[in-house]
Every structure is written in C-alpha cells, then in structure tokens.
Amino acid sequence: MNKMVERSVRDTKDMLPVASPVQQDDQSQSVFLDPDVSDLQSGPRLRGAILEQSGRVISGWIVDAQSPASTVAISLFVASHCVEEGRTGRSVPASVGPHTVIGRPGFRVNLSTPGMRRRLARALKNTLLEGKPVQIYLRISLNDGEYYEIPLFEKLESNEVVVALGFSTDDYDDLLFPNNDKKFVAAMAGAASVKEVRYVCFYLPQFHSFAENDRWWGPGFTEWTNVSQMRPQFPTHQSPWLPADLGFYDMRLVETRQQQADLARRYGVHGFCYYAYWFQGRRLLERPLRLLLEDGEPNIPFCICWANENWSRRWDGSDTELLLGQNHSLEDDVRFIDDMADILLDDRYITVDGRKILLVYRPSLIPDKERLFQTWRVRARQLGIGELLICNAMTFGEFDPREFHCDAAVEFPPHTVNARELSRAEVETPPDFSGKLYDYLEAMRSTLGKVYEFPFFPTVMPRWDNTPRKGSRGHVFVRSSPEAFEVWLREATERARRSSFEQPIVFINSWNEWAEGAHLEPDSRFGRAYLDVVRRVSAGESISAELRANSALLDCLSRSELEQTIKSAAVHVEVLANLQRNEVALTGFQSIREGLPVEIEGAIASPDGSMFVIENINSQTEERVVVDPRYRVLVRGWVFAKDGFEPLRNRISFLVLSPEGETNAGKSGYCLVIDWHERMDVTEYMKATARECCFGFEVSFMLKGLPDGEYRLSMLEVGEGENLLVGSSHSLVVRH
C-alpha cells in the first residue's frame, strides 16, 4: 500500500523523542507525520519527525506504532531513482545526563559523501533531462510490505533543488546539459600506432513472450518476471534494481531496439554479440535476430554466439529438469552454418582482421569438433561468407582453443576470475541464504595483466548477481562499483591492444543480463554510471575523479595512467597527497592501531563541561558490548567539547581504546574518526552557541591485534592550542 504523507509543522513541545537523545521544543525544525508517541494504540500508524534537513544531511526518527521496537527501511528517491537505502536504529532506552531517552536518531542520510554526491548527480541529471518537476522523497517501508512516501523539497524549482542538495549553481548547467553527445573514438590524439579497441556486449534476446516460455514458465513469462520479484538477501545486498531509461521493454518493438542501439553508440559500445539458440535446426529466442535482418534495426554491428547447451529449467548449464536437449551429431551440426548464413552475410556482421567472428559457448560438448569446424570453414567460403574466426567461450575450465580446434578464445567472467568464497559472517547473511558470495575487487584483480599462450579476447563484467533467478541460492559478487569496473575495463583495453589482433575487441558481459545483475543498460540504482565508464575509456579520457579518490583501486592502475591523471588534474598536488594517505582518510574503514596517538601526551583529561556520548555500538545501546574481533565494529555518537576549545580547521579526533584492569596493561588501541557532522538537535538541547557545536560521528574499524579483554572508550580531540581526552561510560569486551 502506498501512502503519500503530507508534511505539516506541528507543535512538538513535551513530545517524547522516540529516536533522539534530546528533548525538542517549539522552535524545532519541520515535523512530518505525528510526533505524539504517548498513545501508540490509536491514531496514525507512523510517528516521527525530521530533525535536520539540508544539503548535507537528512536525519530524524520513525516509529511504526504497530511494532515500536522494530526497525523500518528508509530509502531516498530522486524521481524514480533510489540514491540511498538504510534502516532506522533500534529503539532502546538509554540515559543522557539527567534525562531518560530512547536511543539515537532513527535515521540519518548523509548527503556529503563522495558516493552519495555521485548518485545524487546522476539522478538529478537524468531527472532534469526529462523536463519533469523534480520530486525528492523518502520512502518508508514497513516490515509487512506497506510503505509511505514523505515528500522533501517539494516547493522548490529545479535549479533551487540543485542548490538545496548542496551543488553549486555552476553545477546546474553541467547536470542539465551533459556533454555526452560527441562521437567517441578509442584512439588517442597523435598516437596513430595505437590500436583502436572495439567494445562488444553480449546480448540476451529473451525479453519478449514466445510459445515455449509460455508453456514452460507460464503465459507472458520473460526475464522481467524474475527481475520484478527480486528481494534483498542480506543487509548490504544491492537489490533490487529496476530498468530506468528503457523501462520493461519488449524486444519485438522496433522502437526498443533502436533505443538500445542509440544508447550503445552514444556511450562508446561498438556492437552486440547475440546468443543464438539452435537445436538441430530448431531455433529459440530467434525473433530479435530475425527482426534484425527484416527491419534493419538496430543499425549497429553485431555477431553471434551459439549457446549450444541443453535448455534446462535452471538456466545454469545443469541438465536438471531438461526442457530441450542438444543432441550433437556431425550430420546435424554441419547445418548450423547454412541456417546462419543470412546472418553471417549481413554487412553489419563484425569481422576481426578480415574474418567473421563466430563464438561457440561450449565446444567441448561437440563430439567431432575438428571435422565439424573444418566443414564450417569450407562451407562458409562456398556460401560467400568468407573466412571464419571460430572462438570458444572460456567457460567451465575449458579455456585453450587449441584443444577444441578453435582459432581463439573469449574470456567469460565470472568463469575466468579467481576469488575466494566469502563466509556468511563476513557479509552477515541470514541462515536461510544458501548461495555463494565473492569479492568483486578480488575477482577484478585476478585478471590484471593476465595473458595466455593462445590468441584471446579479454572480457569484463560490470557486476554479477543471479539472485533474481535463484533467490537465496544465488551467487553474488559484492563490492562491485562503477570505479572498480573502470579499472577492469581500462586494463582489459590495454591487454587487447597488446594482443596479436590488429582489430582487437573487448567483450562486456553483458548489455542486458538483468537476471544476472550483469547489465550495462541504465537501472534505478546506478543510472548510466556503468555506461559512462565505457564512454570515458573508449574516448581515451583520463581516469574519473571517483576513481582517483578510491585508495583501494589506485594501485591497480598502470603508472603511466596515474602520472597522466596527476599531470592533467588541476589539483595535482592534492592528488599526489591523496596517493600517500592511508586507508583511513579515504575509506573510513580501518584496522585498529596498537598503542596510543602521540597527540594524547599533555591532553587535558575529562575537562569540565565536555561530554562524549556513545549512542550505540553495532546497533546495541548497552554500556558494555561484547564484540568478536573477526568482524567490524561500528560506533556512533556525539561529542561536546568544553567552552573555549578551538578544534583544528580540518577536525581531527581519535577514538581511544584503553584496557580495563591489569590483564591487558599497555595494549591500548586507537583509530582516526573520519565521518563528522554537526548535531543541531544536540546543540539546541545543550543551548550551545554556533561556536560550541556538538558534533556527531560514526567510525568503523576492525579489532585485529588487540587481545581479549575489556577496553574503555574515550575521544581524543586535537585542537589549535590544547588537546582534550573526553571519557565515556561505554566499553568494548573483546572476545574470540
């Protein structure tokens, strides 16, 4: 059920702050819904308030009156684009000074992080180009499936929304008129000897209704059926995703195929590699290919890959629940070239060094490969097709084309990557999840610089997640991102240029494998971000600002790329400095450091008038929290320094862990606090001046290196003239 909640200003005097550590008065900011929690048995189901709304942060609290102790899901939308998702904190009583309150602010959407700025910019760009009024709202999803939408910024014009979200007025034109209409070429200026690399996407011709699907899966079934039913399988699962620009399209429409081709060309994609499903003369999913010849649309280069496996209900290469089998025989398979002749003879068909490229998904299933492929080559010449370049897809460990009498191989991730399987605890999966989890960054790194003793074409994948098909049995590569994909695509491009082919290709898996999460087409989560990576790489542009700011990926770049980026950057000194910074400053996620920071020497301990309040540790509000050092710890809270304290311009503070008792004497630890934000709700409650603001924080770290025991938490504030060490009543109990 979808309910649009009208926001109104209410008197909040004497209200119980369900998710705030402070009382609110009649001067508080705008309030939506009903803040009265004195009677949860009657009245509106949702209670809550917005405590802060600016271009930097949106925070507040939400309570489901039918289940006050339960958390609810919070999503921030710009039109149809979801730019952030999260959940409210637990509603647990806690004490702050003389007051008894309930927990921390129920939700906080940080609009100032680089990732959030990027997502906001993409969503705004797509929304402004549509010429429609900008709608920005919070979606509150309850545990029983009901959801509410709370409008934000609803009375502002488009340009005012841009400014309200923290973008400068100079950004407005760039958002509204992105410079991506130029023709893209891969060759670098003045480098005639550099090979031009073409980018070809695998293309699934499944998104239309046909008789076999109706019979096997139900009337009207397409892959959209699976995509529309997907649900998150674990807390950090980036799911669901839905089509953005092209919508739930039907491939039988010429307009759909034209739009796909226009989008591909605009972002540097050279062409598509269609899967061809051919069973002893019988075709499946053939209509898009047939219409490609009949209508001439899309007018874009293409080639085919014979998907010569059995057709099974599981769509994973397994013969379980066989629907249509491949009964390979030389007498049948030789007819494949004759049946595909009209396709191979088309002027748009892709050639490599004068030879028509033809992919076979699993040649190992063909009994007499050498004789068959030789027959194909002879027959292709007789039909006027010319020379063939027969390639095997590198799947199921079948990599070397020489073993299958093929001419070259095509990488096919995830088959061609190496990545360890992550444990459930690392990703915090629920007990009913039986799938497999892998690290995308690790998989990407495993391909860097990879060469083979045979001709090959590199292939990259933007993401991988087949939970739309398999649900809780799916395989997911976590930590994928446009920046990581950019590293992979750039490196694959260089590998392609160093290959033996004069007309190299980098394949991308894929254009539209929506049920495997491996699509380039725009979606509601990332917009055109992955397409924009292809555009930048194909145009020979330097690495993106997002990639420059990601320390976890910079070491993957070649030295020449890095130097070129630094020289071309207007802030090259800052870029050089960033390269020297450790993981703390760039990621906010760190390992605890043993010992104490040098700044603690001479610090004023527990100064009068200062407060250090920890609101929760790993969502727990107890003063003693037991943690396992194998997993990360997340601490949230706020700090109020004593009157007259002057913090450094770039705020520097350390969370310090001091051992309790004599058991672990000398085994202290500390970490740098990165994420700071003003807590106007606390400042108002403390009646502090703007100069004496209270600052909220959150810090995430690993406890590797610290022995078991109890550690008291304190905050070291580094100032202009003095340093403060402010203690708290909270402690961590480290226990393996």
Steps between C-alpha positions, in 0.01 A plus 500: 500500500643837400408805704625850426534680833443875502760672718384768741656707777380395843565610854746246642517626855516221758514231237692184581806478272459143381832493314686811614724550804353844565165659580342718233344841557263719302790644298595169342513448128217376281323187613317248286251233595393506866768540768270392784611163640308519826226278358614246241176302516295747296560761234746496209718198451819698433641746754812704443676826428771646281765643730734630230456560129771665294729444205727307735273269694142389550436351842212426729307215653224263396297262714248241383224526761401138437856379570691771694811288562542404134720680253362628170667546161580854381565582132574839344361545149559763232204439269524125424870480593584352841822666618529365855358221713525420869308416812409680820687423819365287781266671747666412834485719817826672599610781732655830400574716803189542713268397218369161398461476127469234234803422287661702220338686210294245316660569162767716346558539125844650444491705178863611520694181426662467155287198416179677595599815307560282196166322528314827557667657197405206278142498620465877462652490154256237377203670668581849373548373145149354511366852549267390778461658845763367736345279766720411796350287771567245772341160467428329832454124452346309788563136573159386377554648153306824547693814414459877528659780297593826672570790259811719546592826324158484338452880464833576329572556131743271321797735531412562866499126565853477357617763745296358789676167455838664537607542136628837388312709245788435257416129519146559375582535131727196510223297657244624252713488186755217537764496228449145381364547148838500327624213286735282696823354364740278686821619336701755695579833337830493316553129557439347159675176597255428782248232408136601511314275740135416440261423785244226430230404753342157533129539433222277636205488254258381767280799585192409302224244529515182291321164497763284673538743790123520540481121514797445734472798732151639463328747262692822440816391679822688420812581702313808624288260704806395698638852530175644632483237775853539638555592865811578710657182637720662768535845662757646256353335190462755219157378402261543336589683182248598237539629144520879478521669159364214287246359746363144483539481124387247241764407240237446234456878478724672249502811719654300786780364284568845353521653847745231611724563201486877543596467865783259420649722229470807720711336769771343287363146457594371154248218471314201646575128510163323485451157652368261235293207631501226234398139566550275196333756275247618759545859623399664826506872583561557130259790447736790590761360261241446228364853544857629493520378140144582395474852649866595477476609865696547705746638250805401700782246446431154640622141517361178648590245766352153461361413845535127434399371844190315608204724581418429863263646755790623713667707225842420647641234267361218713303220339258493793138538383599481135266691269674473163815297445798549269553168321828588332591305188714587201207451261287753689763753604641555150164663412563779751705707253234467228226603744706800619619603154258794465631635831868447417456661158352821643715810440483588870655171612822554701830393353844478660793543265276412205339189658140463622515434875280212616482396867409154629405493868608142580681325213597221740143366467547444125624144429706555181611861533794491260300360211198721571692827513697412188172429322365836617802685361468334159125556489539868601728558201252325270213717626698821448530567874879493481744397769377416849669578831352228722536577872417301809359670808730436795245325723501209744880477493504445122740779406758400237355532146763261364335215690174564313648584157386860534693805383481711817334518841273759661522554875167451672489633856408392757641171361843655442554676835645380826343611827459323830154425627408735783363361823145582602628684807704739284186617322255430783271281294187352662483125574268431205750633245672199339665676207863598449667839550819628338698822503474693171822691569688177557355356181595810303854496636543136397469598132750789501782433256373150423635356173468161334706291261226525238307779324223640718261789551469653850156525661378699799178494700348804672344296782371151572195405703263226382266512801213615272512148353612297799387701802678393818705246299655769282863597451591862576820697449499768770693833494438559130492866395536716187853592619610136526344429161696793357827351624412165346393647166808721471733209570312271259533768233878501540509120487297509180739750342793270579328199339591353165187641334520826305129563564469404867173463688416520868180310576270611782278254684252644437260757353178367652544195725263654753432175685875456553558859610754537218333771294635824353152634429400780741336389822332671794803454726795621291334675207745521209812478716628176347427623148690818579804290588495349150462850356803635685723203424400479133560873459848475651412728793704498821378311804196636680509713813314225686775253413774746600340526843485123558821378663390137476519520119784741418767232525323311219573777249807507283767752592454685170124536562560629849765749392282622212210554738711690751646728231160575349334569835456861604567395858797273427662577835188381678490188283863422589419553865204265478722227362703515820205492736413173664174311492357702787461836329353360181277214603400567861555129565818403679676256723556606859856622560686373804630751754390859550512803268788738573250785540376347825810621684409810702129474414255629761316198640123518560475882490200660667214579263592235241284204407567187297180303436501164322154434363559146381769245422401260224141621554518406870447772761632313805805648675694173472488345153662166417666494157673233293837630365445314174225742399478876469382727778280803429482773767262799478464795734574869557751726679468837675835665578542737791446874461781677317645190335623577146505190279728482199357637177488147360359325802730227634391265776588147608287231659722352772465152649662467844523162680304453820693345789853362496448202268565685175705791633676682218285346225310815407371576155361793300354598164439825314142630486412606145124552477412818692176695475339776701228381737265795509248306712758445775635855471148637546445280803832607656412865423848534349607775263592434140867518603439228755325253276450136587641265238361162410724225365511142389813289469546144375805288575640151549649391834782289358805502727326568831483209745182394675390725781296809584592841354364837614410745218603866498536775241823695442420841350796676336476882517690812406650561844406199709382141471211346693448139608130458569393174661179302470326235705506250214742214449566224248544143619723331241432128494598245237 
